[in-house]
Amino acid sequence: QERPSRLPLSFAQQRLWFIDQMGEGSKQYNMTGRYEHSGMFNMSAFELAVKCLLERHEVLRTCIRSLNGEPEQVILQEYSLPIEIGDLSAIGKSEQASLVDNMFNDEASAIFDLSTDLMIRVRVLKLAEQKHVIFYTLHHITSDGWSLSIFYNELSLLYKTFCDKKTNPLAPLNYQYADYALWQREWLKGDLL
């Protein structure tokens, strides 16, 4: 739908933003996942898959900024891919396993700055030539358990597609999360009854 100059938060986003403002971030709202990839890993296909997800889902590149104490959604048009790459292939397996666990825990507890950060972080660690581990963290202000499965399924599909040198099979979305937040505001005013 037509977008106003300022995009309101949904009620769920407003609650999480308020909680975030009360303390020093809100790491308890980080939603994390870990995936081990065996076989050759195509980093350029993976980066393209993440880029396509960010383009497809505005909420992943939305930060929350306050203007005169009122929060609003700001959808970033320019951003860097939130992918960090590491290589642990030179160290022993037992030390590697311990380090991966520690890095995952650190990643899971790293706080998002809701006013500037993309609401997604991805880390790819090379363990061996044909073994990689991928961490991803999304803030709950942009996702929930149901949408995490969509994220994972779309990322997997896009990665496989780009490894096969095919084009993006996913059609653009008709509705974005910001549209839902606008619908909630209209509903609250009674304009949709």
XYZ file of C-alpha atoms in Angstrom:
193
model
C 0.000 0.000 0.000
C 0.999 3.623 -0.196
C 3.695 4.377 2.349
C 3.658 7.492 4.524
C 6.890 9.411 5.109
C 7.186 7.789 8.558
C 6.553 4.072 8.960
C 5.082 3.049 12.319
C 6.110 -0.062 14.218
C 3.765 -2.996 14.579
C 2.506 -3.551 18.127
C 4.955 -6.452 18.579
C 7.864 -4.332 17.307
C 6.848 -1.466 19.574
C 6.904 -3.757 22.619
C 10.358 -5.133 21.756
C 11.716 -1.655 20.994
C 10.444 -0.413 24.361
C 12.105 -3.335 26.191
C 15.325 -2.623 24.296
C 15.211 1.024 25.401
C 14.841 0.022 29.058
C 18.235 -1.675 29.243
C 21.436 -2.085 27.341
C 20.128 -3.977 24.345
C 18.157 -7.172 24.430
C 20.235 -10.243 23.632
C 17.466 -12.486 24.975
C 15.568 -11.665 21.768
C 18.297 -12.990 19.471
C 17.091 -15.913 17.382
C 20.015 -18.071 16.342
C 20.637 -21.052 14.130
C 23.592 -23.215 13.251
C 24.033 -25.329 10.157
C 26.898 -27.610 9.142
C 27.615 -27.835 5.425
C 29.514 -30.827 4.016
C 30.995 -30.777 0.521
C 32.331 -27.893 -1.518
C 31.069 -24.524 -0.340
C 30.387 -21.818 -2.920
C 30.905 -18.533 -1.073
C 29.842 -16.312 -3.975
C 26.552 -18.253 -4.357
C 25.974 -17.969 -0.603
C 26.612 -14.210 -0.600
C 24.218 -13.791 -3.523
C 21.584 -15.848 -1.675
C 21.867 -13.623 1.425
C 21.745 -10.498 -0.765
C 18.560 -11.748 -2.465
C 16.936 -12.455 0.914
C 17.719 -8.924 2.086
C 16.217 -7.494 -1.093
C 13.141 -9.739 -0.848
C 12.382 -9.089 2.843
C 12.517 -5.395 3.765
C 12.210 -6.237 7.456
C 15.700 -7.793 7.433
C 17.164 -4.427 6.440
C 14.957 -2.325 8.665
C 16.248 -0.521 11.705
C 14.219 1.301 14.336
C 14.979 4.965 14.892
C 13.416 7.424 17.269
C 12.251 10.880 16.236
C 11.132 13.038 19.166
C 10.753 9.889 21.267
C 8.518 8.178 18.685
C 9.972 5.046 17.044
C 9.704 4.456 13.314
C 10.819 1.810 10.852
C 13.622 2.895 8.519
C 14.154 0.557 5.572
C 17.775 0.774 4.483
C 18.424 1.004 0.756
C 22.211 0.924 1.091
C 23.965 -1.544 3.363
C 26.832 -4.004 3.530
C 26.159 -7.723 3.520
C 26.094 -8.858 7.169
C 28.410 -11.826 6.565
C 31.545 -12.511 8.587
C 33.971 -15.163 7.307
C 36.508 -17.140 9.338
C 38.939 -19.977 8.708
C 39.582 -22.523 11.479
C 40.956 -25.250 9.211
C 44.525 -24.901 10.539
C 43.692 -25.961 14.115
C 42.988 -29.420 15.584
C 39.472 -30.886 15.637
C 38.946 -30.861 19.415
C 40.174 -27.272 19.738
C 38.119 -26.422 16.673
C 34.920 -27.859 18.192
C 35.440 -25.919 21.423
C 36.180 -22.707 19.539
C 33.103 -23.114 17.313
C 30.893 -23.600 20.389
C 32.384 -20.503 22.051
C 31.988 -18.444 18.884
C 28.371 -19.558 18.528
C 27.641 -18.579 22.145
C 29.344 -15.209 21.616
C 27.327 -14.660 18.456
C 24.073 -15.605 20.192
C 24.708 -13.060 22.952
C 25.972 -10.181 20.771
C 23.553 -7.279 21.068
C 21.929 -5.656 18.043
C 21.805 -1.872 17.916
C 18.220 -1.501 16.736
C 18.853 2.047 15.513
C 21.686 1.217 13.089
C 22.167 -2.521 12.542
C 20.588 -4.790 9.991
C 18.491 -7.240 12.005
C 20.457 -10.197 10.690
C 24.025 -11.411 11.099
C 25.632 -14.378 9.364
C 28.980 -16.030 10.068
C 30.620 -18.685 7.877
C 33.485 -20.698 9.362
C 35.671 -22.990 7.285
C 36.549 -26.103 9.293
C 38.070 -28.101 6.424
C 38.128 -27.918 2.631
C 34.726 -29.621 2.477
C 33.269 -28.730 5.857
C 31.830 -25.377 6.902
C 29.576 -24.219 9.715
C 27.146 -21.345 9.275
C 25.683 -19.308 12.138
C 22.815 -16.925 11.634
C 21.249 -14.560 14.131
C 18.097 -12.532 13.629
C 16.534 -10.176 16.139
C 13.019 -11.105 17.229
C 11.866 -7.608 16.227
C 12.026 -8.857 12.616
C 11.283 -12.557 12.919
C 9.652 -15.301 14.948
C 9.835 -19.092 15.009
C 7.533 -19.401 12.004
C 9.471 -16.901 9.875
C 12.813 -18.509 10.806
C 11.791 -21.614 8.873
C 10.907 -19.413 5.872
C 14.305 -17.732 6.151
C 16.139 -21.049 6.266
C 14.115 -22.613 3.423
C 14.528 -19.594 1.140
C 18.249 -19.297 1.914
C 18.736 -23.003 1.116
C 16.739 -22.745 -2.118
C 18.584 -19.639 -3.270
C 21.992 -21.094 -2.423
C 21.284 -24.271 -4.399
C 19.866 -22.240 -7.291
C 22.922 -19.991 -7.501
C 25.299 -22.959 -7.162
C 23.529 -24.385 -10.222
C 24.055 -21.003 -11.974
C 20.307 -20.423 -12.349
C 18.330 -17.237 -11.714
C 16.350 -16.362 -8.604
C 13.109 -18.414 -8.684
C 11.364 -16.409 -5.941
C 8.865 -13.788 -7.055
C 8.877 -10.402 -5.302
C 6.552 -10.229 -2.311
C 3.248 -8.382 -2.662
C 3.259 -7.372 0.999
C 6.039 -6.482 3.394
C 6.051 -6.339 7.195
C 5.767 -2.538 7.055
C 2.437 -2.977 5.225
C 1.227 -5.151 8.098
C 2.240 -2.474 10.630
C 0.337 0.157 8.609
C -2.716 -2.147 8.441
C -2.611 -2.534 12.247
C -2.663 1.263 12.695
C -5.608 1.630 10.316
C -7.453 -1.170 12.061
C -6.858 0.475 15.451
C -8.340 3.718 14.147
C -11.399 1.757 12.984
C -10.908 2.592 9.316
C -11.015 -1.089 8.355
C -14.224 -2.060 10.165
